[in-house]
PDB file of C-alpha atoms in Angstrom:
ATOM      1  CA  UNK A   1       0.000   0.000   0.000  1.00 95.00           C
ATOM      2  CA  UNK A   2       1.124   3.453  -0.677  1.00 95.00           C
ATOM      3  CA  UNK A   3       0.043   7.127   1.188  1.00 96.00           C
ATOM      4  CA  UNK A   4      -1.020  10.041  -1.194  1.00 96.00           C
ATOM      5  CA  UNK A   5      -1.361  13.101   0.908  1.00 94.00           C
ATOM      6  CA  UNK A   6      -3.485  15.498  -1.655  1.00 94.00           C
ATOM      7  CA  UNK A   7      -1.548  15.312  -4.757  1.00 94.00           C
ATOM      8  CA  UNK A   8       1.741  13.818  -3.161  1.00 95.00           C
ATOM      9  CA  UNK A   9       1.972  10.230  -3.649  1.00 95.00           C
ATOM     10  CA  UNK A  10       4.378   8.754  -0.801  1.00 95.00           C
ATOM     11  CA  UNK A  11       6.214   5.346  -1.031  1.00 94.00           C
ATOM     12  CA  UNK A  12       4.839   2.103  -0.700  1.00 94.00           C
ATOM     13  CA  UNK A  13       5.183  -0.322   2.532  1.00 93.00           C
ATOM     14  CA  UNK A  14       4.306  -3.964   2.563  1.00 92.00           C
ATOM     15  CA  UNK A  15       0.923  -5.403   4.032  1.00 92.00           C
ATOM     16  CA  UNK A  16       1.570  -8.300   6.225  1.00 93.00           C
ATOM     17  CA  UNK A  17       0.007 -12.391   6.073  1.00 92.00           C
ATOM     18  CA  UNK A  18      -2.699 -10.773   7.850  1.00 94.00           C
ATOM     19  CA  UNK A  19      -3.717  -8.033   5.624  1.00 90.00           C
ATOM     20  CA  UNK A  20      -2.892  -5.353   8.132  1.00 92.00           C
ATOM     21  CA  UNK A  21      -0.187  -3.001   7.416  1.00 91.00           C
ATOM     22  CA  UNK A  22       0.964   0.205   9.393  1.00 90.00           C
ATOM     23  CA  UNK A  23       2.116   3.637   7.644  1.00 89.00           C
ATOM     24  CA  UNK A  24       3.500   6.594   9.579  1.00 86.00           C
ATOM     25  CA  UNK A  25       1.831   9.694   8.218  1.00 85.00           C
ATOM     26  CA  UNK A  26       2.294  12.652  11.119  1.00 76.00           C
ATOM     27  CA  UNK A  27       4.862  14.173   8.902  1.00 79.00           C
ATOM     28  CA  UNK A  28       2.930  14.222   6.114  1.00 86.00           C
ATOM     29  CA  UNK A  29      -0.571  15.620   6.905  1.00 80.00           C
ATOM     30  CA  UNK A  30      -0.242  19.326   7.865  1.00 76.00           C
ATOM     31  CA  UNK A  31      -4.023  20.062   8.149  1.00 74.00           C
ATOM     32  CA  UNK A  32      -6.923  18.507   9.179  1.00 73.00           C
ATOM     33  CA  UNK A  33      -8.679  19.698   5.826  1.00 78.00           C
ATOM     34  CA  UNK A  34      -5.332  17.347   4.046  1.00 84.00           C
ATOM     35  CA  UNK A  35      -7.138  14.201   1.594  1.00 91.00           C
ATOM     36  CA  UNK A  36      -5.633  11.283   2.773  1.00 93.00           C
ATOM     37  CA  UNK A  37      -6.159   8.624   0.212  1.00 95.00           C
ATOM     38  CA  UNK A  38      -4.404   4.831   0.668  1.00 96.00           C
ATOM     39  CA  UNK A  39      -3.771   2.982  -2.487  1.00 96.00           C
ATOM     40  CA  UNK A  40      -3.967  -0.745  -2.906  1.00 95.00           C
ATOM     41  CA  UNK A  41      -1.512  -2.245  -5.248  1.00 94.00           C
ATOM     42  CA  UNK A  42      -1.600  -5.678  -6.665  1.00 93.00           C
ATOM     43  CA  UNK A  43       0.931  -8.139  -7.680  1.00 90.00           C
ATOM     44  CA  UNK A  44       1.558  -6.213 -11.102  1.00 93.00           C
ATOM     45  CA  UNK A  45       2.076  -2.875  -9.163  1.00 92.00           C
ATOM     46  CA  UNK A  46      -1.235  -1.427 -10.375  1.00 94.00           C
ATOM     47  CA  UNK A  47      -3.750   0.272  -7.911  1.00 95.00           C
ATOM     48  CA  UNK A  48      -6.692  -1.909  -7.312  1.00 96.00           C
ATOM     49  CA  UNK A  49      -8.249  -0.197  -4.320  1.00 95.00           C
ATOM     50  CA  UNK A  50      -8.569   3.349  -3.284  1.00 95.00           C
ATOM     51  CA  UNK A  51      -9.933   4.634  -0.029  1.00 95.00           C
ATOM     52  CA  UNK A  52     -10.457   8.619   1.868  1.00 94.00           C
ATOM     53  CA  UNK A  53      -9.041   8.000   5.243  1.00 89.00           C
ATOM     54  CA  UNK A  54     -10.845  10.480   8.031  1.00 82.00           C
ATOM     55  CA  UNK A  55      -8.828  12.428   9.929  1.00 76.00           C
ATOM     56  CA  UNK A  56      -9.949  12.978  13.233  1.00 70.00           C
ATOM     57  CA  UNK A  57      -8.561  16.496  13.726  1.00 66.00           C
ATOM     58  CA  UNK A  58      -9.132  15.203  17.980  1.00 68.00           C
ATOM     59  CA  UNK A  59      -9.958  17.919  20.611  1.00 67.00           C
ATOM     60  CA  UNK A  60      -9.652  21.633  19.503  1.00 75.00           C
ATOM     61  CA  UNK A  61      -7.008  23.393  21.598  1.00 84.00           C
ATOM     62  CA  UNK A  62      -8.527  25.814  23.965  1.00 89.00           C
ATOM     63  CA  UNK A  63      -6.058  28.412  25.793  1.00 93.00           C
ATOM     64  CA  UNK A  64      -7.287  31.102  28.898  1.00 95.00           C
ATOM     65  CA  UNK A  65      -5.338  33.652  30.418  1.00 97.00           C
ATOM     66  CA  UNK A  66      -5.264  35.197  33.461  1.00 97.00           C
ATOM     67  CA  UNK A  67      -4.711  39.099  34.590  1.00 97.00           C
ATOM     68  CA  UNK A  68      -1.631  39.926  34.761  1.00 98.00           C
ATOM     69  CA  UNK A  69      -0.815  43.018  36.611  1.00 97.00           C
ATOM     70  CA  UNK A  70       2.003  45.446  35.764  1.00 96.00           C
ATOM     71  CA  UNK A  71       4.865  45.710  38.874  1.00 94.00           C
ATOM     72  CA  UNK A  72       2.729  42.680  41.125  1.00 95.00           C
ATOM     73  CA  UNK A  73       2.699  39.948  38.610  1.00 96.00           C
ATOM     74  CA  UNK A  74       5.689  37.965  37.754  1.00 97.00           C
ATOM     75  CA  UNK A  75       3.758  35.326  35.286  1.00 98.00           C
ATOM     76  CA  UNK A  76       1.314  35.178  32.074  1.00 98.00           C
ATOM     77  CA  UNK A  77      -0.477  32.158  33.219  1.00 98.00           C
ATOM     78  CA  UNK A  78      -3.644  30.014  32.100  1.00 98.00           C
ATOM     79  CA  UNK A  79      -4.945  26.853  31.196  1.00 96.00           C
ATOM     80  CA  UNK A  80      -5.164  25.038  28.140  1.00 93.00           C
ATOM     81  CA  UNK A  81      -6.755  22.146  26.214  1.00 87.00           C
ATOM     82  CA  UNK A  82      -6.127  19.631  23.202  1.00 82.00           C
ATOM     83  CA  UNK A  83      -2.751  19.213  21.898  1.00 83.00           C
ATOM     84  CA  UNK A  84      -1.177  22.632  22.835  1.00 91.00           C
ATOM     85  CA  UNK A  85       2.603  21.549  23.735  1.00 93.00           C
ATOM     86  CA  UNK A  86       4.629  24.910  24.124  1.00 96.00           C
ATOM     87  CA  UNK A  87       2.920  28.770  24.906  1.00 97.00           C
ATOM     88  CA  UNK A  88       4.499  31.772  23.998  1.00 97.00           C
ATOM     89  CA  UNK A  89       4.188  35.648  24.556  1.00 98.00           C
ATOM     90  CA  UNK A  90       4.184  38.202  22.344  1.00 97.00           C
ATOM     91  CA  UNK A  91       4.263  41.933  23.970  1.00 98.00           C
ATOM     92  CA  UNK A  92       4.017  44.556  21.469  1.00 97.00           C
ATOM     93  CA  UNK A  93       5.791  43.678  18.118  1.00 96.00           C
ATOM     94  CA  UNK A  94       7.975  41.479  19.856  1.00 97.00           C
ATOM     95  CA  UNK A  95       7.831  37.482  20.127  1.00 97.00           C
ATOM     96  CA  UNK A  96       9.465  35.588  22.681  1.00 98.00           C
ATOM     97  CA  UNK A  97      10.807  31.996  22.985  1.00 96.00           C
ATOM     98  CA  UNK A  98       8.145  28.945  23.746  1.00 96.00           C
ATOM     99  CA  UNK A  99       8.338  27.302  26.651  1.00 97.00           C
ATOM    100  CA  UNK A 100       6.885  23.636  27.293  1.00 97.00           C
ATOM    101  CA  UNK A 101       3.307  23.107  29.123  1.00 97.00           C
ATOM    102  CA  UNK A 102       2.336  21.550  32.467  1.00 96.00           C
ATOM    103  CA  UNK A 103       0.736  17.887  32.290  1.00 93.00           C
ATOM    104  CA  UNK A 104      -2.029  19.535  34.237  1.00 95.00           C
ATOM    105  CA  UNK A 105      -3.502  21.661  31.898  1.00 93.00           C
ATOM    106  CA  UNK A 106      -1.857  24.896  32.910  1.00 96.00           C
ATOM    107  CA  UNK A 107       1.108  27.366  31.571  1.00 98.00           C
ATOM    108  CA  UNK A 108       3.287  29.945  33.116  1.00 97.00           C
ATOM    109  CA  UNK A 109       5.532  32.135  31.289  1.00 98.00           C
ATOM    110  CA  UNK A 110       7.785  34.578  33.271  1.00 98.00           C
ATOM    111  CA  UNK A 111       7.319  38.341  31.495  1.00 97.00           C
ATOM    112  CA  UNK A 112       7.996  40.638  34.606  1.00 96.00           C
ATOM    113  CA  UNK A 113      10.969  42.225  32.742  1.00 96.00           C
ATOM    114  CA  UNK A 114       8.622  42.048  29.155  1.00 97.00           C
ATOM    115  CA  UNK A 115       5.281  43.783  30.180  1.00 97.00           C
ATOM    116  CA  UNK A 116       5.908  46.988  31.739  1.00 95.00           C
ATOM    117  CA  UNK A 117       2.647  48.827  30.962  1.00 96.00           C
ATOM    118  CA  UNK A 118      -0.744  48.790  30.290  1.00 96.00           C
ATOM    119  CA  UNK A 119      -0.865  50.135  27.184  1.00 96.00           C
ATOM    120  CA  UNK A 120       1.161  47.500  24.939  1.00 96.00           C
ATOM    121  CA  UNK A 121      -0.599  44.798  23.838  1.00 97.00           C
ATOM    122  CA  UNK A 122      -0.093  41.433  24.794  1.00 98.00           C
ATOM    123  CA  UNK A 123      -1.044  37.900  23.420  1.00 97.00           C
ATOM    124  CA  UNK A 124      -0.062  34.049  24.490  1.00 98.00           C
ATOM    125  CA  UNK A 125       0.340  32.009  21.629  1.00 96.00           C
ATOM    126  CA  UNK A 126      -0.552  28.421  21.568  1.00 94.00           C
ATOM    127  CA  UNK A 127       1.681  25.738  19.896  1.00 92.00           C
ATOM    128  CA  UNK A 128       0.390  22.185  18.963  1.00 86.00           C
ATOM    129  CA  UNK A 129       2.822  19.722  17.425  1.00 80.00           C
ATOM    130  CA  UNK A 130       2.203  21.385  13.929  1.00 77.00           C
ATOM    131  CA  UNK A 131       2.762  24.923  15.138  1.00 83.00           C
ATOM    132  CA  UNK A 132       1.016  28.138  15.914  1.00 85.00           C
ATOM    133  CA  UNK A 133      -2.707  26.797  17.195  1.00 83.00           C
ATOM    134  CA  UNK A 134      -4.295  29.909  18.419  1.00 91.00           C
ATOM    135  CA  UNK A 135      -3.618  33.235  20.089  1.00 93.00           C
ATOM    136  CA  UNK A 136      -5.211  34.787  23.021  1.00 95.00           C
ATOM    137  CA  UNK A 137      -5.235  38.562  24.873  1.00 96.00           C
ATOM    138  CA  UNK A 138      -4.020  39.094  27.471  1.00 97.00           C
ATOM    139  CA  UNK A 139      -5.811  41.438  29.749  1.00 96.00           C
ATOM    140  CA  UNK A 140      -3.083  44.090  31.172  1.00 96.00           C
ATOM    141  CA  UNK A 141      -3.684  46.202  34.082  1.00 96.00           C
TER     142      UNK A 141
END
């Protein structure tokens, strides 16, 4: 059997005695709206068999924020859901380094030294294994 991702037709990997077969395809689909067809070859290496596989695009990632308060807060923090893996901050026109989750459904993000007033604008962005998920305000006081 063979992967074609859209128009991109990937290589082939046997089926085993069984008629199962396994095909790694994470680094292949980059959207949940990808077509993700798998090809049945026969003996004579024509296609035979063609089916849409559904992608489950799984739980859409969710990200809060609390208030952070200029010279009292030390930390952007929140919680999160679905596959977020890293938050980031971005104060003003500037974006700062991701740093990893917590396995309990919360972030913190050190910007005492980044937020200084009230008046900048500030938003945590949201990385899933792809990349940027979703941003999200920040409300500055």
């Amino acid at each position: 059997v063979a992967v074609k991702v859209n128009d991109t037709t990937y290589s082939r990997v046997p089926v085993n005695a069984d008629g199962s077969y396994k095909y790694y395809i994470k680094d292949k689909v980059k959207s949940k709206d990808d077509v993700v067809t798998v090809l049945g070859y026969d003996d004579a290496n024509t296609v035979i068999i063609q089916k849409v596989v559904t992608i489950d695009p799984g739980v859409a990632p969710t990200l809060t924020t609390d208030e952070f308060v200029v010279g009292t807060t030390k930390e952007v923090t929140g919680k999160f859901t679905g596959g977020i893996k890293y938050v980031g901050i971005k104060v003003g026109d500037t974006t700062y380094d991701r740093v990893p989750v917590s396995a309990d459904g919360t972030y913190k993000y050190y910007a005492k030294d980044k937020i200084k007033d009230t008046t900048t604008k500030v938003t945590v962005l949201g990385y899933d294994s792809v990349g940027l998920a979703l941003e999200v305000e920040v409300a500055v006081k």
